Amino acid sequence: MSCGSVMTRVVPVNKVEPKESAIKISNLRKVFERKGEEIEAIKGIDLDIKEGEFVSVVGPSGCGKSTFLHIVGGFIERTSGVVSVQGEEVGKPAPDRGMMFQESTLFPWRKVYDNVAWGLEAQKFPKADIKERVEYFLKLVGLWEFKDNLPSELSGGMKQRVSLARVLAFDPKVLLMDEPFGALDSQTRETMQVELQRIWSESKKSVIFVTHDIEEAVYLSDYVVVLTKRPSVVKEILKIELPRPREVSIRKSYDFIDYRNHIWDLLHEEENVKSIGGQSNAE
Amino acid sequence: MLSSFKKSRFIVISLVELLLFLSLWQLLSMTDWFPTYVSSPAVVLGIISEFFMTGEVFPHIGISLYRSIVGFLLVVLFGTGLGILAGFFQPIGRFFDPVVSFFNPIPKIALLPVFLVWFGVTDMTRILIIFTSAFFPCFIATLDGVRGINKLYLWSAENMGASKFKMLYRVVLPAALPKIFDGWRVALALTFVMMFSSEMIGSSTGKGLGFMILNADAYGRTDIVLAAVIVIAALGFLFDRLLIGLRGRVLWWQNR
């Protein structure tokens, strides 16, 4: 299905048909060169994410899950493989893949309102449209009354909510989130997860969500992708069949704990496995 | 409220410091410990007021300010502009890195004979000396400022569909501005230092504070020398404060 030009959209949120492929990644491979030595970070990842799906990626630390997301976003070049969004191959960073980072990247010299408007201005949205969208998405994340504040006047959680509004405002085809709550305290993080679930269920965007927090992954996702350690491949893809919308207390349910434990086992299996291929200093 | 309090506090502190300095100087000049050719502040202040009463100092101030300000504006234009380009576009940066290491340590006043042969005893020569001296601190501060920008700001801007040009003036410039202002401040002070040095050559117009000092020195009038030095210091002070005021306005988001 066609998405049309961003300029012509009137409704803030782009409604999509379910079950079409949103992001397709095949044979993605990444080799770094460091001090003349080749390091294979990603051996080969294949993923097919359907429209409206929330997919988390977890893996042992240093497995290259952030690198993977940065490649999908186009910030780092891939060595080989194909990434396509709604059937079209993509490369350099573009607004079709909205990116959110762990650390706030709100511009400190712009007020909250102007930060959310930034991407819309860069993409030359019509003025009236910008106003409407900024208001809609700041209200969606519950921070409209802070529109005249500077990012430095907000807490960490509020900053990330503004970041989310900023990226949703320009209506990307998919959302890429790189440990967006990783720098928040556990209380705030839980609130943010609830908020994200609500906002995601309203926008119905496809999301790739990288995290090192197993519970976060289970709570939010339709699928959890577990990566092996470097050079990484997909170890297992788990379908999380918990009913939505999910209450915070779902964490206490046996199903939830089963998923959690299973992923925990997978990750610890990886930690204990000796490195394979590429690396000679495994002992 | 706070900023007006800070402002009045700054003025009080400045005045107290000035008074302390002048009274110490006055005390010392009354002992025999100071050589007689260091005039007392009372004498020097008398000369300064005479400068302004007769108006004879104004053409000197005018021409000196003209040279320093033109020099400074050229530095702002080229130092900042090239610094941003060199910081943002890696090949340009790689081109400039050795150039900076080579030319920066050269005392620019040593180039004076070359400029003199080239342009004669003209304002062109003087402004060139000012420009070449103050250029590097500005250029280097800008370059560092741009290179030090959080990479994620640039990634986000790219992600939001900004063109390279838009990124330059909507992200790179504001993000590097605090550092750029540091560079401007050093450059501004240097333009005043080099203004004096550049006026030591010739006297094509016979005007300028540097010329005034040299001339007075030739007649052994240390009181006039000191008076002119104080006028230069006062001008430097004034422009430094103006720049700091401008910085506060432009970087409004830093002190809210």
Coordinates of C-alpha atoms in Angstrom, one line a residue:
Chain A
M1 CA 0.0 0.0 0.0
S2 CA 1.1 3.5 -0.6
C3 CA 1.8 5.9 2.0
G4 CA 1.6 9.1 -0.1
S5 CA 3.6 12.2 0.5
V6 CA 3.9 13.6 4.0
M7 CA 2.8 17.0 2.8
T8 CA -0.7 15.9 1.8
R9 CA -1.7 14.2 5.0
V10 CA -4.3 15.9 7.0
V11 CA -4.9 13.5 9.9
P12 CA -1.9 13.4 12.2
V13 CA -1.6 9.7 12.3
N14 CA -1.2 7.5 9.3
K15 CA -3.6 4.5 9.5
V16 CA -2.1 1.4 8.1
E17 CA -3.4 -2.0 7.1
P18 CA -2.4 -4.8 9.3
K19 CA -0.1 -7.7 8.4
E20 CA 1.9 -6.1 5.6
S21 CA 5.6 -6.1 5.9
A22 CA 6.8 -2.9 7.5
I23 CA 10.5 -3.6 7.8
K24 CA 12.3 -6.4 6.1
I25 CA 15.9 -7.1 7.0
S26 CA 17.8 -9.8 5.2
N27 CA 21.3 -11.1 5.5
L28 CA 22.4 -8.0 7.4
R29 CA 26.1 -8.2 8.1
K30 CA 28.5 -5.8 9.7
V31 CA 32.3 -5.9 9.8
F32 CA 34.2 -3.2 11.6
E33 CA 37.8 -2.4 11.0
R34 CA 39.7 -1.5 14.1
K35 CA 43.5 -1.0 14.0
G36 CA 43.7 -2.9 10.8
E37 CA 41.9 -5.9 12.3
E38 CA 38.5 -7.0 11.1
I39 CA 35.9 -7.5 13.7
E40 CA 32.7 -9.2 12.7
A41 CA 30.0 -7.5 14.8
I42 CA 26.9 -8.9 13.0
K43 CA 27.2 -12.2 11.2
G44 CA 23.8 -12.2 9.6
I45 CA 20.4 -11.0 10.8
D46 CA 17.1 -11.7 9.1
L47 CA 13.9 -10.1 10.4
D48 CA 10.5 -9.5 8.9
I49 CA 8.4 -7.1 10.9
K50 CA 4.8 -6.6 10.0
E51 CA 2.8 -3.4 10.1
G52 CA 1.8 -2.4 13.6
E53 CA 4.1 -4.8 15.4
F54 CA 6.1 -4.0 18.4
V55 CA 9.4 -6.0 18.3
S56 CA 12.1 -5.8 20.9
V57 CA 15.7 -6.9 20.4
V58 CA 17.7 -8.1 23.4
G59 CA 21.0 -9.8 23.6
P60 CA 24.1 -10.1 25.7
S61 CA 25.9 -6.8 26.3
G62 CA 28.2 -5.9 23.5
C63 CA 26.4 -8.1 21.0
G64 CA 25.8 -5.3 18.6
K65 CA 22.1 -4.7 19.1
S66 CA 22.6 -0.9 19.1
T67 CA 24.8 -1.2 16.0
F68 CA 22.1 -3.2 14.4
L69 CA 19.5 -0.5 15.0
H70 CA 21.9 2.3 13.9
I71 CA 22.4 0.3 10.7
V72 CA 18.6 0.1 10.2
G73 CA 18.4 3.8 10.8
G74 CA 21.1 4.4 8.2
F75 CA 23.6 6.1 10.6
I76 CA 26.2 3.4 10.2
E77 CA 26.8 1.7 6.8
R78 CA 26.2 -2.0 6.5
T79 CA 28.8 -4.3 5.1
S80 CA 26.2 -6.3 3.2
G81 CA 22.5 -7.2 3.3
V82 CA 19.3 -5.5 2.6
V83 CA 17.0 -3.3 4.7
S84 CA 13.7 -2.3 3.3
V85 CA 10.8 -0.3 4.6
Q86 CA 7.4 -1.0 3.1
G87 CA 9.1 -2.8 0.3
E88 CA 11.6 -0.1 -0.6
E89 CA 15.3 -0.5 0.1
V90 CA 16.6 2.2 2.4
G91 CA 20.1 3.6 3.1
K92 CA 20.9 6.9 4.6
P93 CA 19.0 8.3 7.5
A94 CA 15.6 9.6 6.5
P95 CA 12.3 10.6 8.2
D96 CA 10.7 7.3 7.1
R97 CA 12.5 5.6 10.1
G98 CA 12.0 7.8 13.2
M99 CA 14.8 7.3 15.6
M100 CA 14.9 7.7 19.4
F101 CA 18.1 7.5 21.3
Q102 CA 18.9 6.6 24.9
E103 CA 20.2 10.0 25.6
S104 CA 17.9 13.0 25.0
T105 CA 18.8 14.7 21.7
L106 CA 16.4 17.6 22.2
F107 CA 18.2 20.8 21.1
P108 CA 18.9 22.8 24.3
W109 CA 18.5 26.1 22.5
R110 CA 14.9 25.4 21.5
K111 CA 11.8 25.4 23.7
V112 CA 9.8 22.2 23.9
Y113 CA 7.3 23.4 21.3
D114 CA 10.1 24.4 18.8
N115 CA 11.9 21.1 19.4
V116 CA 8.8 19.1 18.3
A117 CA 8.3 21.5 15.4
W118 CA 11.9 21.1 14.3
G119 CA 11.6 18.0 12.1
L120 CA 8.3 19.4 10.6
E121 CA 10.1 22.6 9.7
A122 CA 13.0 20.8 8.2
Q123 CA 10.6 18.8 6.1
K124 CA 8.7 21.9 5.1
F125 CA 5.3 20.9 6.5
P126 CA 2.8 23.7 6.0
K127 CA 2.6 26.1 9.0
A128 CA -0.9 25.3 10.1
D129 CA -0.1 21.6 9.9
I130 CA 2.9 22.1 12.1
K131 CA 0.9 23.9 14.7
E132 CA -1.8 21.2 14.7
R133 CA 0.7 18.3 14.9
V134 CA 2.9 19.8 17.6
E135 CA -0.2 20.4 19.8
Y136 CA -1.6 17.0 19.1
F137 CA 1.5 15.1 19.9
L138 CA 2.5 17.2 22.9
K139 CA -1.0 16.5 24.3
L140 CA -0.6 12.8 23.5
V141 CA 2.5 12.6 25.7
G142 CA 0.9 14.8 28.2
L143 CA 3.3 17.7 28.1
W144 CA 1.4 20.4 26.3
E145 CA 1.6 22.8 29.3
F146 CA 5.4 22.6 29.1
K147 CA 5.6 23.8 25.6
D148 CA 7.4 27.0 26.5
N149 CA 10.0 25.3 28.7
L150 CA 13.5 24.6 27.7
P151 CA 14.6 20.9 27.7
S152 CA 17.0 21.7 30.5
E153 CA 14.0 22.5 32.7
L154 CA 12.5 19.0 32.2
S155 CA 13.2 15.7 34.0
G156 CA 14.8 12.8 32.2
G157 CA 11.5 11.1 31.7
M158 CA 9.8 14.2 30.4
K159 CA 12.6 14.8 28.0
Q160 CA 12.1 11.3 26.5
R161 CA 8.4 11.9 26.2
V162 CA 9.1 15.1 24.3
S163 CA 11.6 13.1 22.1
L164 CA 8.8 10.6 21.4
A165 CA 6.4 13.4 20.5
R166 CA 9.1 14.9 18.2
V167 CA 9.6 11.7 16.4
L168 CA 5.9 10.8 16.1
A169 CA 5.1 14.3 14.9
F170 CA 6.7 13.8 11.5
D171 CA 4.8 10.6 11.0
P172 CA 7.6 8.1 10.2
K173 CA 6.7 4.8 8.7
V174 CA 8.4 2.9 11.5
L175 CA 9.9 3.8 14.9
L176 CA 13.4 2.8 15.9
M177 CA 14.1 3.0 19.7
D178 CA 17.6 2.5 21.1
E179 CA 17.2 1.9 24.8
P180 CA 15.1 5.0 25.1
F181 CA 14.4 4.5 28.8
G182 CA 17.9 3.1 29.6
A183 CA 19.0 6.2 31.4
L184 CA 15.9 6.6 33.6
D185 CA 15.4 5.3 37.2
S186 CA 13.3 2.2 37.5
Q187 CA 10.1 4.0 38.7
T188 CA 10.1 6.5 35.8
R189 CA 11.0 3.7 33.5
E190 CA 7.9 1.7 34.4
T191 CA 5.7 4.8 33.9
M192 CA 7.3 5.4 30.5
Q193 CA 6.6 1.8 29.5
V194 CA 2.9 2.2 30.3
E195 CA 2.9 5.5 28.4
L196 CA 4.6 4.0 25.4
Q197 CA 2.2 1.1 25.3
R198 CA -0.7 3.6 25.3
I199 CA 0.8 5.9 22.7
W200 CA 1.9 3.0 20.5
S201 CA -1.6 1.4 20.6
E202 CA -3.0 4.7 19.4
S203 CA -0.5 5.3 16.6
K204 CA -0.2 1.6 15.6
K205 CA 3.4 2.2 14.3
S206 CA 5.7 -0.7 13.8
V207 CA 8.5 -0.4 16.3
I208 CA 12.0 -1.9 16.7
F209 CA 12.9 -1.5 20.4
V210 CA 16.4 -2.3 21.5
T211 CA 16.8 -2.9 25.3
H212 CA 18.9 -4.8 27.8
D213 CA 15.9 -5.0 30.2
I214 CA 14.2 -8.3 29.7
E215 CA 11.0 -7.3 31.5
E216 CA 10.7 -4.2 29.5
A217 CA 11.0 -6.3 26.3
V218 CA 8.3 -8.8 27.4
Y219 CA 5.9 -6.1 28.7
L220 CA 6.0 -4.0 25.6
S221 CA 6.4 -6.5 22.7
D222 CA 4.6 -8.7 20.3
Y223 CA 7.8 -10.4 19.6
V224 CA 11.1 -10.5 21.4
V225 CA 14.2 -11.2 19.2
V226 CA 17.1 -12.7 21.2
L227 CA 20.5 -12.2 19.6
T228 CA 23.6 -14.3 20.2
K229 CA 26.8 -12.7 21.4
R230 CA 29.2 -11.3 18.8
P231 CA 29.3 -12.0 15.9
S232 CA 25.5 -12.0 16.3
V233 CA 22.8 -13.9 14.7
V234 CA 19.2 -14.3 15.7
K235 CA 19.1 -17.0 18.5
E236 CA 15.4 -17.1 19.0
I237 CA 12.3 -15.2 18.2
L238 CA 9.6 -15.4 20.9
K239 CA 6.0 -14.5 20.3
I240 CA 4.6 -12.8 23.5
E241 CA 1.0 -13.9 23.7
L242 CA -0.1 -11.7 26.6
P243 CA -3.5 -9.9 26.2
R244 CA -3.4 -6.2 25.5
P245 CA -3.8 -3.6 26.9
R246 CA -1.4 -4.9 29.5
E247 CA -1.7 -3.8 33.1
V248 CA 1.4 -3.0 35.1
S249 CA 0.6 -5.9 37.3
I250 CA 0.9 -8.3 34.4
R251 CA 4.5 -8.6 35.5
K252 CA 3.3 -10.7 38.4
S253 CA 1.5 -13.2 36.2
Y254 CA 3.0 -16.7 35.6
D255 CA 2.9 -16.3 31.9
F256 CA 4.9 -13.1 32.1
I257 CA 7.4 -14.8 34.5
D258 CA 7.7 -17.8 32.1
Y259 CA 8.6 -15.5 29.2
R260 CA 11.0 -13.6 31.4
N261 CA 12.7 -16.7 32.7
H262 CA 13.0 -18.2 29.2
I263 CA 14.7 -15.1 27.8
W264 CA 16.9 -14.9 30.9
D265 CA 18.1 -18.5 30.3
L266 CA 18.8 -17.8 26.7
L267 CA 20.9 -14.8 27.5
H268 CA 22.8 -16.6 30.2
E269 CA 23.4 -19.5 27.9
E270 CA 25.0 -17.0 25.6
E271 CA 27.1 -15.4 28.3
N272 CA 28.5 -18.9 29.1
V273 CA 29.2 -20.0 25.5
K274 CA 32.7 -19.5 24.4
S275 CA 33.1 -17.2 21.5
I276 CA 32.7 -18.8 18.2
G277 CA 34.4 -17.9 14.8
G278 CA 36.4 -14.8 14.2
Q279 CA 37.8 -14.5 17.7
S280 CA 40.9 -16.3 18.7
N281 CA 41.2 -15.1 22.2
A282 CA 38.1 -16.9 23.5
E283 CA 39.8 -18.6 26.4
Chain B
M1 CA 15.7 40.3 38.9
L2 CA 18.7 38.1 39.4
S3 CA 20.5 39.4 36.3
S4 CA 20.0 43.0 37.3
F5 CA 21.4 42.1 40.8
K6 CA 24.3 40.4 39.1
K7 CA 24.8 43.5 36.9
S8 CA 24.9 45.9 39.9
R9 CA 27.1 43.6 41.8
F10 CA 29.5 43.6 38.9
I11 CA 29.6 47.4 38.7
V12 CA 30.2 47.7 42.5
I13 CA 33.0 45.2 42.4
S14 CA 34.6 46.9 39.4
L15 CA 34.5 50.3 41.0
V16 CA 35.9 49.0 44.3
E17 CA 38.7 47.3 42.5
L18 CA 39.4 50.4 40.5
L19 CA 39.5 52.6 43.6
L20 CA 41.8 50.2 45.4
F21 CA 44.1 50.1 42.4
L22 CA 44.2 53.9 42.1
S23 CA 44.8 54.5 45.8
L24 CA 47.6 51.9 45.9
W25 CA 49.2 53.5 42.9
Q26 CA 48.8 57.0 44.4
L27 CA 50.3 55.8 47.7
L28 CA 53.3 54.2 45.9
S29 CA 53.9 57.2 43.8
M30 CA 54.1 59.4 46.9
T31 CA 57.0 57.2 48.3
D32 CA 60.4 57.3 46.7
W33 CA 60.1 53.6 45.9
F34 CA 58.6 54.3 42.5
P35 CA 60.9 55.9 39.9
T36 CA 60.0 59.5 39.3
Y37 CA 59.0 58.8 35.6
V38 CA 56.0 56.8 36.8
S39 CA 53.5 59.6 37.2
S40 CA 50.9 59.5 39.9
P41 CA 47.4 58.6 39.0
A42 CA 46.3 62.1 39.8
V43 CA 48.5 63.5 37.1
V44 CA 47.5 60.8 34.6
L45 CA 43.9 61.3 35.3
G46 CA 44.4 65.0 34.8
I47 CA 45.9 64.3 31.4
I48 CA 43.1 62.0 30.5
S49 CA 40.5 64.6 31.3
E50 CA 42.5 67.1 29.3
F51 CA 42.4 64.6 26.4
F52 CA 38.7 64.6 26.4
M53 CA 38.2 68.3 27.2
T54 CA 40.3 69.5 24.3
G55 CA 38.9 66.6 22.1
E56 CA 42.4 65.9 20.8
V57 CA 42.1 62.3 21.7
F58 CA 39.0 61.6 19.6
P59 CA 40.6 61.3 16.2
H60 CA 43.1 58.9 17.7
I61 CA 40.4 56.8 19.3
G62 CA 38.5 56.9 16.1
I63 CA 41.2 55.6 13.8
S64 CA 42.4 53.0 16.3
L65 CA 38.9 51.7 16.8
Y66 CA 38.4 51.6 13.0
R67 CA 41.5 49.4 12.6
S68 CA 40.6 47.0 15.5
I69 CA 37.0 46.7 14.7
V70 CA 37.5 46.1 11.0
G71 CA 40.2 43.5 11.9
F72 CA 37.8 41.9 14.4
L73 CA 34.9 41.7 12.1
L74 CA 37.1 40.1 9.4
V75 CA 38.1 37.6 12.1
V76 CA 34.5 36.9 13.0
L77 CA 33.6 36.4 9.3
F78 CA 36.5 34.3 8.2
G79 CA 37.6 32.7 11.5
T80 CA 34.1 31.5 12.4
G81 CA 33.0 30.7 8.8
L82 CA 36.0 28.7 8.0
G83 CA 36.0 27.1 11.4
I84 CA 32.5 25.8 11.0
L85 CA 33.2 24.5 7.5
A86 CA 36.5 22.8 8.7
G87 CA 34.8 21.3 11.7
F88 CA 31.8 20.0 9.8
F89 CA 33.3 18.8 6.5
Q90 CA 36.1 16.4 7.4
P91 CA 38.2 16.9 4.2
I92 CA 38.3 20.6 4.8
G93 CA 39.3 20.0 8.4
R94 CA 42.0 17.7 7.4
F95 CA 43.3 20.3 5.0
F96 CA 43.4 23.0 7.7
D97 CA 44.9 20.9 10.5
P98 CA 48.5 21.1 9.3
V99 CA 48.0 24.7 8.1
V100 CA 47.0 25.7 11.6
S101 CA 49.8 23.9 13.3
F102 CA 52.3 25.6 11.0
F103 CA 51.0 29.2 10.9
N104 CA 49.5 29.5 14.4
P105 CA 52.8 29.6 16.3
I106 CA 54.3 32.2 14.1
P107 CA 54.4 35.6 15.8
K108 CA 52.3 37.5 13.2
I109 CA 54.2 40.7 13.9
A110 CA 57.2 39.0 12.3
L111 CA 55.3 39.2 9.1
L112 CA 55.3 42.9 9.3
P113 CA 58.2 43.5 7.0
V114 CA 56.5 41.4 4.3
F115 CA 53.2 43.3 4.7
L116 CA 55.1 46.6 4.7
V117 CA 56.8 45.8 1.4
W118 CA 53.5 44.6 0.0
F119 CA 51.1 47.2 1.1
G120 CA 53.3 50.0 2.5
V121 CA 52.6 51.9 5.6
T122 CA 48.9 51.7 5.3
D123 CA 45.9 50.7 7.3
M124 CA 45.8 47.6 5.0
T125 CA 49.1 46.5 6.6
R126 CA 47.8 47.2 10.1
I127 CA 44.5 45.5 9.7
L128 CA 46.3 42.5 8.2
I129 CA 48.5 42.2 11.2
I130 CA 45.5 42.4 13.5
F131 CA 43.6 39.9 11.4
T132 CA 46.3 37.3 11.1
S133 CA 46.9 37.5 14.9
A134 CA 43.4 37.2 16.0
F135 CA 42.2 34.8 13.3
F136 CA 43.7 31.6 14.8
P137 CA 42.2 31.7 18.3
C138 CA 38.8 32.3 16.7
F139 CA 39.2 29.6 14.0
I140 CA 40.5 27.0 16.5
A141 CA 37.8 27.6 19.1
T142 CA 35.1 27.3 16.4
L143 CA 36.7 24.2 14.9
D144 CA 36.9 22.5 18.3
G145 CA 33.4 23.7 19.1
V146 CA 32.0 22.1 15.9
R147 CA 34.0 18.9 16.3
G148 CA 32.8 18.6 19.9
I149 CA 29.1 18.7 19.0
N150 CA 27.3 15.6 20.3
K151 CA 27.1 13.3 17.3
L152 CA 23.5 12.4 18.2
Y153 CA 22.3 16.0 17.6
L154 CA 23.5 15.6 14.0
W155 CA 22.1 12.1 13.7
S156 CA 18.7 13.4 15.0
A157 CA 18.7 16.3 12.6
E158 CA 19.6 14.0 9.7
N159 CA 16.8 11.6 10.8
M160 CA 14.3 14.5 10.8
G161 CA 15.1 15.2 7.2
A162 CA 17.4 18.2 7.5
S163 CA 19.6 19.1 4.5
K164 CA 23.3 19.6 5.1
F165 CA 22.8 23.4 4.8
K166 CA 20.0 23.4 7.3
M167 CA 22.1 21.3 9.7
L168 CA 24.9 23.9 9.4
Y169 CA 22.8 26.8 10.6
R170 CA 20.1 25.1 12.6
V171 CA 22.2 22.7 14.6
V172 CA 26.0 23.1 14.1
L173 CA 26.0 26.9 14.6
P174 CA 23.8 27.1 17.7
A175 CA 25.5 24.0 19.2
A176 CA 29.0 25.4 18.7
L177 CA 28.1 29.0 19.7
P178 CA 29.2 28.9 23.3
K179 CA 32.7 27.8 22.1
I180 CA 32.6 30.3 19.3
F181 CA 32.0 33.1 21.8
D182 CA 35.0 32.0 23.8
G183 CA 37.0 32.3 20.6
W184 CA 35.6 35.8 19.8
R185 CA 36.5 37.0 23.3
V186 CA 40.2 35.9 23.0
A187 CA 40.2 37.4 19.4
L188 CA 38.8 40.7 20.6
A189 CA 41.4 41.1 23.3
L190 CA 44.1 40.3 20.7
T191 CA 42.8 42.8 18.2
F192 CA 43.4 45.5 20.9
V193 CA 46.9 44.2 21.6
M194 CA 47.7 44.1 17.9
M195 CA 46.1 47.4 17.3
F196 CA 48.8 49.0 19.4
S197 CA 51.6 47.0 17.9
S198 CA 50.5 47.7 14.4
E199 CA 50.4 51.4 15.1
M200 CA 54.1 51.4 16.1
I201 CA 55.0 51.4 12.5
G202 CA 55.3 54.6 10.6
S203 CA 52.8 57.4 11.0
S204 CA 51.1 57.6 7.7
T205 CA 48.2 59.5 9.2
G206 CA 49.9 60.4 12.4
K207 CA 46.8 59.2 14.2
G208 CA 46.0 56.4 16.5
L209 CA 46.5 55.6 20.2
G210 CA 49.6 53.6 19.5
F211 CA 51.1 56.4 17.6
M212 CA 50.2 58.7 20.4
I213 CA 52.1 56.6 22.9
L214 CA 55.2 56.4 20.7
N215 CA 55.1 60.1 20.1
A216 CA 54.8 60.9 23.8
D217 CA 57.6 58.4 24.6
A218 CA 59.9 60.2 22.2
Y219 CA 59.4 63.4 24.2
G220 CA 59.8 61.6 27.5
R221 CA 56.2 62.2 28.5
T222 CA 55.4 59.1 30.5
D223 CA 52.3 60.7 31.9
I224 CA 50.8 60.9 28.4
V225 CA 52.0 57.3 27.7
L226 CA 50.2 56.0 30.7
A227 CA 47.1 58.1 30.0
A228 CA 46.9 56.6 26.4
V229 CA 47.5 53.1 27.8
I230 CA 44.6 53.7 30.2
V231 CA 42.4 54.8 27.3
I232 CA 43.2 51.6 25.4
A233 CA 42.5 49.6 28.5
A234 CA 39.1 51.4 28.9
L235 CA 38.2 50.7 25.3
G236 CA 39.2 47.1 25.6
F237 CA 37.1 46.8 28.8
L238 CA 34.1 48.4 27.1
F239 CA 34.2 46.1 24.1
D240 CA 34.7 43.0 26.2
R241 CA 31.6 43.9 28.3
L242 CA 29.7 44.5 25.1
L243 CA 30.6 41.1 23.8
I244 CA 29.7 39.4 27.1
G245 CA 26.4 41.3 27.0
L246 CA 25.8 40.1 23.4
R247 CA 26.7 36.5 24.5
G248 CA 24.1 36.6 27.3
R249 CA 21.4 37.7 24.8
V250 CA 22.4 35.2 22.0
L251 CA 22.9 32.2 24.4
W252 CA 19.7 33.0 26.3
W253 CA 18.9 29.4 26.8
Q254 CA 22.0 28.8 28.9
N255 CA 21.1 31.2 31.7
R256 CA 17.4 30.8 32.1

